[in-house]
Short mmCIF file of C-alpha atoms in Angstrom, two decimals:
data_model
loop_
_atom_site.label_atom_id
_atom_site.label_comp_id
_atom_site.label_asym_id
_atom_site.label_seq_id
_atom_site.Cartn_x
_atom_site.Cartn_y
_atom_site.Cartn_z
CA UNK A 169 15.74 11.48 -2.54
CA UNK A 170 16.68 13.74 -5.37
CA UNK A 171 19.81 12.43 -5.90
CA UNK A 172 18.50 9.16 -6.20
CA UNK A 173 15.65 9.37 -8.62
CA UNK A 174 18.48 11.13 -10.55
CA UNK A 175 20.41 8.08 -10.91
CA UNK A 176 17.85 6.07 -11.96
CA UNK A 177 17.20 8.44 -15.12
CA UNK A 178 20.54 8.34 -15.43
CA UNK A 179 21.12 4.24 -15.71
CA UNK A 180 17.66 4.07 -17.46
CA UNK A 181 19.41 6.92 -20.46
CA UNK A 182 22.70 4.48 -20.34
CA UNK A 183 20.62 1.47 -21.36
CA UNK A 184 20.24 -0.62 -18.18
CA UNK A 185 17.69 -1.41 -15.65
CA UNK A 186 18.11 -0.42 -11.63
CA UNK A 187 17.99 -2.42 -8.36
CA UNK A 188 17.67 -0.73 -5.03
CA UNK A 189 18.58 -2.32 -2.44
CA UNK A 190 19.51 -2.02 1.55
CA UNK A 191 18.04 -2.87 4.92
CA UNK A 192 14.24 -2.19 5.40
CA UNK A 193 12.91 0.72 6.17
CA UNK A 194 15.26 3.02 4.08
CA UNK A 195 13.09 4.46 1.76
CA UNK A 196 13.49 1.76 -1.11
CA UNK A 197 9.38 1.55 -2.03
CA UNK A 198 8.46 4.83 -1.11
CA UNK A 199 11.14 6.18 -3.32
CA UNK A 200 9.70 4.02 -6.34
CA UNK A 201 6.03 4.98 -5.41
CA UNK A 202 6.77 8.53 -6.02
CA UNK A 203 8.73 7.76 -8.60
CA UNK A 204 5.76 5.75 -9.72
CA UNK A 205 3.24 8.89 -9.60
CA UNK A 206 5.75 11.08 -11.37
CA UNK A 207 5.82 8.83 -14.54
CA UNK A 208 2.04 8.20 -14.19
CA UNK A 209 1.14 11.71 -14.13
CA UNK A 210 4.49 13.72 -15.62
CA UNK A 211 5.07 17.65 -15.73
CA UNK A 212 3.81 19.53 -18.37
CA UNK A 213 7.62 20.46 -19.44
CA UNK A 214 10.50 17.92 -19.13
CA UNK A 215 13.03 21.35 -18.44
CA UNK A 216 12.98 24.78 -17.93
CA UNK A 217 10.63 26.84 -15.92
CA UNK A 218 6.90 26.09 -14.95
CA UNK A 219 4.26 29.26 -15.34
CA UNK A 220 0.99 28.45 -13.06
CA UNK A 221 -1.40 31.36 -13.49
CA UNK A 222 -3.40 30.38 -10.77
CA UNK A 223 -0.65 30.65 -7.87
CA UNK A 224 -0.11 34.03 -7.00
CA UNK A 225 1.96 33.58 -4.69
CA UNK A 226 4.63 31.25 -6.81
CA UNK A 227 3.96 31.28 -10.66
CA UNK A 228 7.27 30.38 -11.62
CA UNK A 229 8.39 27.07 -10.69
CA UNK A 230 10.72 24.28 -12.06
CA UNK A 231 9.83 20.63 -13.05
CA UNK A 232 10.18 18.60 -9.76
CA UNK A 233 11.86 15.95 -11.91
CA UNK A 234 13.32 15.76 -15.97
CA UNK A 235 12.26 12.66 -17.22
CA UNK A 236 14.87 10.86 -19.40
CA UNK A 237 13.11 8.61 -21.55
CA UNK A 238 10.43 8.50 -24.16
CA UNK A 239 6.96 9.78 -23.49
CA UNK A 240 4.53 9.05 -22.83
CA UNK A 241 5.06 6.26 -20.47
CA UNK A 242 2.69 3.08 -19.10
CA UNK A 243 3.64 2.68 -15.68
CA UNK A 244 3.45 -0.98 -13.72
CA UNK A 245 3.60 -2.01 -10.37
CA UNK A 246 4.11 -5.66 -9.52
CA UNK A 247 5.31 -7.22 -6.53
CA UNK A 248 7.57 -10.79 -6.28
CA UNK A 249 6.64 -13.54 -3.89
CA UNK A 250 7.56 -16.99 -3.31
CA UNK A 251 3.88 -18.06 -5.60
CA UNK A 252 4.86 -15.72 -8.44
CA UNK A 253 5.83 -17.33 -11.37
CA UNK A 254 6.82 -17.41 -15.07
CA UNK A 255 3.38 -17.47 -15.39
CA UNK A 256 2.67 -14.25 -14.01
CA UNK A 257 5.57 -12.23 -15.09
CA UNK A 258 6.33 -13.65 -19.10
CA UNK A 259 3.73 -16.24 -20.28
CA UNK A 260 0.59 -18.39 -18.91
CA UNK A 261 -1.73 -21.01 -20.42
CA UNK A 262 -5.21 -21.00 -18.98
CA UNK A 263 -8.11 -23.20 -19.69
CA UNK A 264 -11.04 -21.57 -22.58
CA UNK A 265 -13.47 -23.49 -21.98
CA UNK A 266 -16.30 -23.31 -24.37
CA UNK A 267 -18.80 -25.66 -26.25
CA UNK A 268 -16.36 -26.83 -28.17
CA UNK A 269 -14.59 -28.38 -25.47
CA UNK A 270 -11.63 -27.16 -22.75
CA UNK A 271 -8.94 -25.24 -24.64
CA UNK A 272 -5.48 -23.77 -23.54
CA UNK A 273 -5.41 -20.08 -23.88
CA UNK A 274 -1.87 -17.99 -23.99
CA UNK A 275 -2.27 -14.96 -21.51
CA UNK A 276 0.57 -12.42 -21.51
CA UNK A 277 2.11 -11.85 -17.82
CA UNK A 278 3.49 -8.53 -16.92
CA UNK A 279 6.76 -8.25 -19.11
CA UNK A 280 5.27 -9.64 -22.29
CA UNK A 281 2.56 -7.57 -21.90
CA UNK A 282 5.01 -4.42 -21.74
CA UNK A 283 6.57 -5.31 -25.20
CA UNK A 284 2.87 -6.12 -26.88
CA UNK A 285 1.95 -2.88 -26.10
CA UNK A 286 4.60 -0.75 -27.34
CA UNK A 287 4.26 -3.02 -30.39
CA UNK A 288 0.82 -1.97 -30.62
CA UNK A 289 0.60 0.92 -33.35
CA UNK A 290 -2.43 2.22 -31.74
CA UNK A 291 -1.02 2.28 -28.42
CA UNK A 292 -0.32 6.18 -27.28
CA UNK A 293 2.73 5.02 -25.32
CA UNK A 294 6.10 5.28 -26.02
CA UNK A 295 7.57 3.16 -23.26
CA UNK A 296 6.80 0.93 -20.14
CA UNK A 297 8.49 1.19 -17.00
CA UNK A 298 7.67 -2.33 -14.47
CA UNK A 299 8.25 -1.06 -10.90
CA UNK A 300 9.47 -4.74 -9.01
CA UNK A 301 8.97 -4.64 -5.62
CA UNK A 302 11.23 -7.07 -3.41
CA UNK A 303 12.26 -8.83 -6.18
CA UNK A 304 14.29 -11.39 -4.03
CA UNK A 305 11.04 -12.24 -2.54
CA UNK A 306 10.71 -14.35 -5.34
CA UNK A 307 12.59 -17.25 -6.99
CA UNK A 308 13.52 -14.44 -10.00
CA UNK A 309 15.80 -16.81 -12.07
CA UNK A 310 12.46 -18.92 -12.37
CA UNK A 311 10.26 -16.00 -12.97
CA UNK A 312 12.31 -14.32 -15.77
CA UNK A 313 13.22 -17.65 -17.53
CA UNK A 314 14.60 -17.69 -20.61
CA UNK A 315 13.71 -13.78 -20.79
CA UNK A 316 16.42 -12.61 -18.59
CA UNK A 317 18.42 -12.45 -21.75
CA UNK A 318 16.05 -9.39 -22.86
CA UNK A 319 17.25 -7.65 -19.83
CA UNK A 320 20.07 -6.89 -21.47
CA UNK A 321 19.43 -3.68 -24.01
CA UNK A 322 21.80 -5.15 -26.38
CA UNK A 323 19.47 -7.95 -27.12
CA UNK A 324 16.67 -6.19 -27.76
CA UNK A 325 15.52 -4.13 -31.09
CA UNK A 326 17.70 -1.53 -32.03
CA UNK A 327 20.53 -3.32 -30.20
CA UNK A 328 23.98 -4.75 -31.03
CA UNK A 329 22.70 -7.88 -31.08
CA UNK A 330 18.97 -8.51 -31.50
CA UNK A 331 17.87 -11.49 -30.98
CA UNK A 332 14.07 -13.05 -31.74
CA UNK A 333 11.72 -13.83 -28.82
CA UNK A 334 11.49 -17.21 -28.08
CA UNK A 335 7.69 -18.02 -26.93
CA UNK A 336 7.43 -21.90 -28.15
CA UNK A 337 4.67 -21.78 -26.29
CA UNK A 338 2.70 -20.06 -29.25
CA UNK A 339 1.56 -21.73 -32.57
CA UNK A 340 2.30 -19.89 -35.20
CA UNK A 341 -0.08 -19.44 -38.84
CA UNK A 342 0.92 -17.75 -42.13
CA UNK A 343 3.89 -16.30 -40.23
CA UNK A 344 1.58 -15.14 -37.29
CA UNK A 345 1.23 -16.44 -33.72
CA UNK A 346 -2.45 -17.01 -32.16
CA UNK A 347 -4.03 -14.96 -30.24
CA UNK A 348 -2.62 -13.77 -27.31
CA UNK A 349 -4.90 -12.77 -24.10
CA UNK A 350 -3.56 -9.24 -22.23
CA UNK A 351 -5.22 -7.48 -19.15
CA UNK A 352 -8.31 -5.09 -20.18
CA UNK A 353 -9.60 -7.70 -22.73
CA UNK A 354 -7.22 -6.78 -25.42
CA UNK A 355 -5.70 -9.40 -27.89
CA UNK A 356 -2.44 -9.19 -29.71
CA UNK A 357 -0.41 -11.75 -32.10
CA UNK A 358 3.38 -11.43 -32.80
CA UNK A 359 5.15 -12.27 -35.95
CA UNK A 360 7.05 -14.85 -35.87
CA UNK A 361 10.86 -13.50 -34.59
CA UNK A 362 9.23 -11.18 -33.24
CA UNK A 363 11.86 -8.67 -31.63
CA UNK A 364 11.93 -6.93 -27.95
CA UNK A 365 11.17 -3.93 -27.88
CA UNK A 366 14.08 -1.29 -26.40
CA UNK A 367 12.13 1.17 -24.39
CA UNK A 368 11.35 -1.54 -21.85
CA UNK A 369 12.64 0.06 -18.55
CA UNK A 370 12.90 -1.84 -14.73
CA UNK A 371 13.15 -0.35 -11.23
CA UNK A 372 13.12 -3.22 -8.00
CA UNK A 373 13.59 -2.98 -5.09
CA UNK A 374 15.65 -5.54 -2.71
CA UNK A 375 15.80 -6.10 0.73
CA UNK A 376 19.24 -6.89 2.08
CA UNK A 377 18.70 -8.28 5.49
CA UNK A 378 15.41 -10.78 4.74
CA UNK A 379 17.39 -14.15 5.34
CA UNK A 380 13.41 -15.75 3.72
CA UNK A 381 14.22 -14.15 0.80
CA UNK A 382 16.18 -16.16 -2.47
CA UNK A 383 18.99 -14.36 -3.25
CA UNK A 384 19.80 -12.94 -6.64
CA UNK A 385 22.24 -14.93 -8.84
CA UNK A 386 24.83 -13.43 -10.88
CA UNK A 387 23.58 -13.64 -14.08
CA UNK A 388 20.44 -11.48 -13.06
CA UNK A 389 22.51 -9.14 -10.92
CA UNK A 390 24.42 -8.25 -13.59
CA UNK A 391 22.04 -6.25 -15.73
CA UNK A 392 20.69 -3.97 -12.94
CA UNK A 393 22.15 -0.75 -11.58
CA UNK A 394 22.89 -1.01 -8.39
CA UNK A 395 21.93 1.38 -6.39
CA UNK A 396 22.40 1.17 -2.26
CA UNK A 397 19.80 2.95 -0.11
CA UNK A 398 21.34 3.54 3.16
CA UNK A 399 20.00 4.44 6.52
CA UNK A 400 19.49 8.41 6.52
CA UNK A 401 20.39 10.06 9.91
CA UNK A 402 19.67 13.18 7.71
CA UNK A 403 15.64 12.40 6.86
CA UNK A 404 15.25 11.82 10.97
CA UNK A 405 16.75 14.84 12.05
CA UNK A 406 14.59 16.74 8.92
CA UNK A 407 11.23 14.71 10.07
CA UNK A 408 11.93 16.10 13.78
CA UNK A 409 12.67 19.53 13.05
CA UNK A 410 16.68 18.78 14.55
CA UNK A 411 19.79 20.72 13.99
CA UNK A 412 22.39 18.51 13.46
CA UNK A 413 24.81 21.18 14.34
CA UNK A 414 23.51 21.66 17.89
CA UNK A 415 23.28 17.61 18.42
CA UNK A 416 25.93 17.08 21.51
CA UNK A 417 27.81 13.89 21.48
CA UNK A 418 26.68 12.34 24.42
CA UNK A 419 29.43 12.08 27.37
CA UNK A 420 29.19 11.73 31.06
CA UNK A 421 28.39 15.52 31.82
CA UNK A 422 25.17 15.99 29.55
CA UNK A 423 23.57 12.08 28.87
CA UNK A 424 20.70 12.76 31.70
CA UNK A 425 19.73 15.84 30.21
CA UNK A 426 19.04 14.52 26.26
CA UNK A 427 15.44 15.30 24.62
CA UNK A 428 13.83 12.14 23.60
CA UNK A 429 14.27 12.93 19.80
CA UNK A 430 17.74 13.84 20.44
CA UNK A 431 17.87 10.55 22.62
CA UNK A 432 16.28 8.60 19.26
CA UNK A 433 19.07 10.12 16.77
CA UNK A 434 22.10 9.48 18.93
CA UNK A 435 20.55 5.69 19.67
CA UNK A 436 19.88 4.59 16.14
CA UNK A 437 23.47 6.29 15.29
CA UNK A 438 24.86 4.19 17.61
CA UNK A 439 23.35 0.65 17.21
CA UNK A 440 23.71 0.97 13.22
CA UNK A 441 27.93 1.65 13.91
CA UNK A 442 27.54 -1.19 16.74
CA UNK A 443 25.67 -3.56 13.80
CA UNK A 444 27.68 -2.53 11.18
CA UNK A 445 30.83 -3.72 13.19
CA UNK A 446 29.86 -6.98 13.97
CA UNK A 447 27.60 -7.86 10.56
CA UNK A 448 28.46 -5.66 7.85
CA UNK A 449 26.31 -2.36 6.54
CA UNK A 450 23.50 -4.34 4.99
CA UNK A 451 22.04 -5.54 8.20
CA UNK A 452 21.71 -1.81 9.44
CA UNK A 453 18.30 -0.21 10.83
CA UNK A 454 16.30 1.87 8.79
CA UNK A 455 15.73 5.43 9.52
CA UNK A 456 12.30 4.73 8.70
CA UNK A 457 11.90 2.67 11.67
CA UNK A 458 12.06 5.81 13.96
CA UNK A 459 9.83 8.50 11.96
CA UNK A 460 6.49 7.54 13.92
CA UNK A 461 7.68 8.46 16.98
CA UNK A 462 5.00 11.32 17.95
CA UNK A 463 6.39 14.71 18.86
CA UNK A 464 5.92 18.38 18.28
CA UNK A 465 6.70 19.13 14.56
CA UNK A 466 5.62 20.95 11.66
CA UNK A 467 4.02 18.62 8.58
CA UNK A 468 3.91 20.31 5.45
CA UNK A 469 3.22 23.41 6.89
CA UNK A 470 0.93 22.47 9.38
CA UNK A 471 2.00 22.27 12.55
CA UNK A 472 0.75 19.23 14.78
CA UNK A 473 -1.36 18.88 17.91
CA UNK A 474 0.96 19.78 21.41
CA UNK A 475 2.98 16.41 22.44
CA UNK A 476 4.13 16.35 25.79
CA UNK A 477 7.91 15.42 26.16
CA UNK A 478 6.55 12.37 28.61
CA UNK A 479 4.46 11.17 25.35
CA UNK A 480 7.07 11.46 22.89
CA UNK A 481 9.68 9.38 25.39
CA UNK A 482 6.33 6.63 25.28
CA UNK A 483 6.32 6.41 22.17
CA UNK A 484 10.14 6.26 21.58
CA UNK A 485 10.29 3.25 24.00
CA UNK A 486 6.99 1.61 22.75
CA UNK A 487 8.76 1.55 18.95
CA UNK A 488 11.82 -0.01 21.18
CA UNK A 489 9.46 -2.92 21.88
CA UNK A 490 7.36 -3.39 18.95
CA UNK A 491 10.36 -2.79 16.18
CA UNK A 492 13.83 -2.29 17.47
CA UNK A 493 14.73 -4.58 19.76
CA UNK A 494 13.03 -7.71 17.76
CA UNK A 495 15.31 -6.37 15.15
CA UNK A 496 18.16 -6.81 17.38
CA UNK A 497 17.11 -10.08 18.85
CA UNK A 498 17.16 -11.17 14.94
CA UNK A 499 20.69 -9.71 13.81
CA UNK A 500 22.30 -11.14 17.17
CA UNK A 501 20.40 -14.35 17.44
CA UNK A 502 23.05 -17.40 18.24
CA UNK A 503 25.10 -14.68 19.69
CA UNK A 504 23.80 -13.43 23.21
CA UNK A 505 26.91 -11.64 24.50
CA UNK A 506 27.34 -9.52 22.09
CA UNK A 507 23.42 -7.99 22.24
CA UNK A 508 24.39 -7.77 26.01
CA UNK A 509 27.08 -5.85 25.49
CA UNK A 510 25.12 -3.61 22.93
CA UNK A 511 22.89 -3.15 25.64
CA UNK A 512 25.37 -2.09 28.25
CA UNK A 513 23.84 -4.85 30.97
CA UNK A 514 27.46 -4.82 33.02
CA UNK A 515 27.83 -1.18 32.94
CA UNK A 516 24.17 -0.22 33.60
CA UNK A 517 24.14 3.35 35.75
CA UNK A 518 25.82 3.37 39.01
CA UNK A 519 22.27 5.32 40.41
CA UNK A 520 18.74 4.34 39.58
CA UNK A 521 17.12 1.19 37.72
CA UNK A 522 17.40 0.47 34.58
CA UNK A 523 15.58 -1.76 31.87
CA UNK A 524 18.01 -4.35 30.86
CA UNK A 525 19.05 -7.30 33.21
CA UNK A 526 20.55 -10.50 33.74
CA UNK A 527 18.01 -13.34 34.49
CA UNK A 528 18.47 -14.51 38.00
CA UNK A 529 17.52 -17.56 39.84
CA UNK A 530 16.26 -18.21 43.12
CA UNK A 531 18.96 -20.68 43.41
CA UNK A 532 22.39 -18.92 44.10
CA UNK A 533 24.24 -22.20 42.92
CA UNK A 534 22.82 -21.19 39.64
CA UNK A 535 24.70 -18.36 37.13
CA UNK A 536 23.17 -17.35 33.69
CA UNK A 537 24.01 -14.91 31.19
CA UNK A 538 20.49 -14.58 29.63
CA UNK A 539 18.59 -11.11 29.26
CA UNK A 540 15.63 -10.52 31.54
CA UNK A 541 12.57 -10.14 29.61
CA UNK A 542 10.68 -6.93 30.08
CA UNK A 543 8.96 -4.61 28.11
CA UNK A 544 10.47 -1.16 28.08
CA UNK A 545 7.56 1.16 27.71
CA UNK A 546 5.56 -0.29 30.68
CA UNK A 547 8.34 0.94 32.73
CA UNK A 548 8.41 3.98 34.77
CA UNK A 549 9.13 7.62 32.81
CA UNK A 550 12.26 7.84 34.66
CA UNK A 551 13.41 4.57 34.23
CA UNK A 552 12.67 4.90 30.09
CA UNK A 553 14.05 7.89 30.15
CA UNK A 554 17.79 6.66 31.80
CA UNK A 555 17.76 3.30 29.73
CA UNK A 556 17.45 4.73 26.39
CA UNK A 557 19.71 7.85 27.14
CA UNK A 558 22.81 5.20 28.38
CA UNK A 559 22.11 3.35 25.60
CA UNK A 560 23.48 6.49 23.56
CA UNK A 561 26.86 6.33 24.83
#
């Protein structure tokens, strides 16, 4: 993920904010959580090399990542969902309520917040990065109101253009706005045209299959970095301890005699060419889908406890039940030939059973077209084994 977090310093140097997005299970929120820990608890040096005195075995090492913008930085996780609001994210009232009587309060939400503290000349920081996570969870448009313009680094201080905050909201005094509540207890007032601060950064993430989710207009699209995180044959065969150079390409001479891991690599391969056919890219499976499946493998230099080959074929076709296949039912529902065909039901092995089946009737005036429910991993070994190997070619 490297290359990634790379090109998120690199859009975050240029000036503009970054959007990952892609099917779930790719890596989009773990990739932001570590990128999360890095800017909450940076390297000692931005470049160069590393000296630990206390590893004797490695001294020298070099900064896992160079961080791009100012230090130090406030990092802040939020996530979008369909309650999250303006109120939340720029600016909420909230009822004081004191012996004076009931009065409205302005509380800063997550962004505002952001640009009151690097406004705040005691504050140590030097910027604020807001991780976003599934920001189309959300109704965004609504939740960034009228400061989706300050997305945009030009409109900010220090930009071509800057432009004054507009929080109406606030009463203003002697050139002053009120008081303004932030998390912690603190309090903070803005002058009035009160500019955004630039080193304001955003990461979110997006999921591009959730047909729940609101989609992202234009006008917000347009000030993030795209950046598309796609399923990773790569991380599986890593996570498994496979060489891709020895993986065979499954044919009619060596399909009965594929490992289960092997088995799981060529099968996600296929379905995600299969899906991407008939849907586009975006409704792909993540890799991350598959990495639970137990087996004998080494975990940061620990090796794990013996799995038997039977166990690891279990678990391969228990993850078929409990994540794959409802996957597929989703992508291909309204269209039941076409996940019968993905599923090779007409051209099922001339010798032994296997899982997938045409629903008969007891009635032979009666013909239907309609899969067979069963659940693959309460199947027979052999019979697991044979289904998800044909299902690789």
């Amino acid at each position: 993920m490297a290359d990634k977090l790379n090109d998120i310093m690199a859009s975050w140097s240029a000036s503009r904010n970054v959007l990952l997005y892609g099917p779930p299970a790719t890596g989009k929120t773990r990739l932001i959580s570590e990128l999360f820990q890095a800017l909450d608890t940076p390297p000692e040096s931005q470049r160069g090399i590393l000296l630990d005195p206390n590893d004797a075995a490695s001294p020298l090492s070099r900064p896992n990542q160079e961080i791009t913008i100012p230090q130090p930085v406030k990092v802040v996780w939020t996530t979008f969902h369909q309650s999250y609001g303006y109120e939340d994210f720029v600016l909420g009232l909230r009822p004081d309520i004191t012996t004076e009587g009931t009065r409205l309060q302005p509380w800063a939400g997550v962004f505002l917040d952001a640009a009151l503290e690097l406004d705040d000349p005691s504050s140590e920081y030097k910027s604020v990065v807001i991780f976003i996570d599934e920001i189309n969870r959300g109704n965004a448009a609504r939740i960034f109101g009228e400061f989706m313009t300050f997305l945009d680094f030009d409109y900010r201080d220090d930009g071509r253009i800057p432009l004054p905050l507009p929080l109406r909201q606030l009463t203003y005094k002697d050139g002053r706005s009120e008081k303004i509540f932030r998390p912690g207890g603190k309090k903070s007032d803005i002058p009035e045209n009160f500019r955004f601060p630039r080193n304001i950064y955003i990461v979110s993430t997006m999921n591009s299959v959730d047909r729940a989710a609101v989609p992202i207009d234009s006008a917000l699209a347009r000030r993030f970095d795209r950046i598309e995180m796609r399923p990773n044959l790569d991380v599986l065969a890593q996570n498994w301890g496979l060489d891709k150079t020895t993986i065979p390409k499954p044919s009619e001479d060596n399909w009965e005699t594929l490992s289960p891991l092997v088995t799981g690599y060529l099968l996600l391969d296929r379905l995600n060419i299969a899906i991407a056919s008939d849907f586009g890219p975006e409704f792909e499976l993540g890799h991350g889908l598959l990495t639970s499946v137990v087996s004998n493998r080494t975990v940061e230099g620990q090796a794990t406890p013996t799995v038997e080959e039977n166990d690891t074929w279990r678990s391969l076709a228990a993850i078929w039940d409990n994540v794959l296949f409802p996957q597929l039912e989703d992508r291909y529902s309204g269209r039941p030939e076409q996940l019968i065909d993905l599923l090779r039901v007409d051209t099922a092995p001339s010798l032994g059973d296997y899982a997938w089946k045409l629903r008969t009737s007891m009635s032979s005036t009666v013909t239907t077209r309609v899969l067979s429910p069963v659940r693959l991993s309460e199947l027979n070994i052999d019979v697991i084994q044979r289904s998800l190997r044909w299902l690789t070619r």
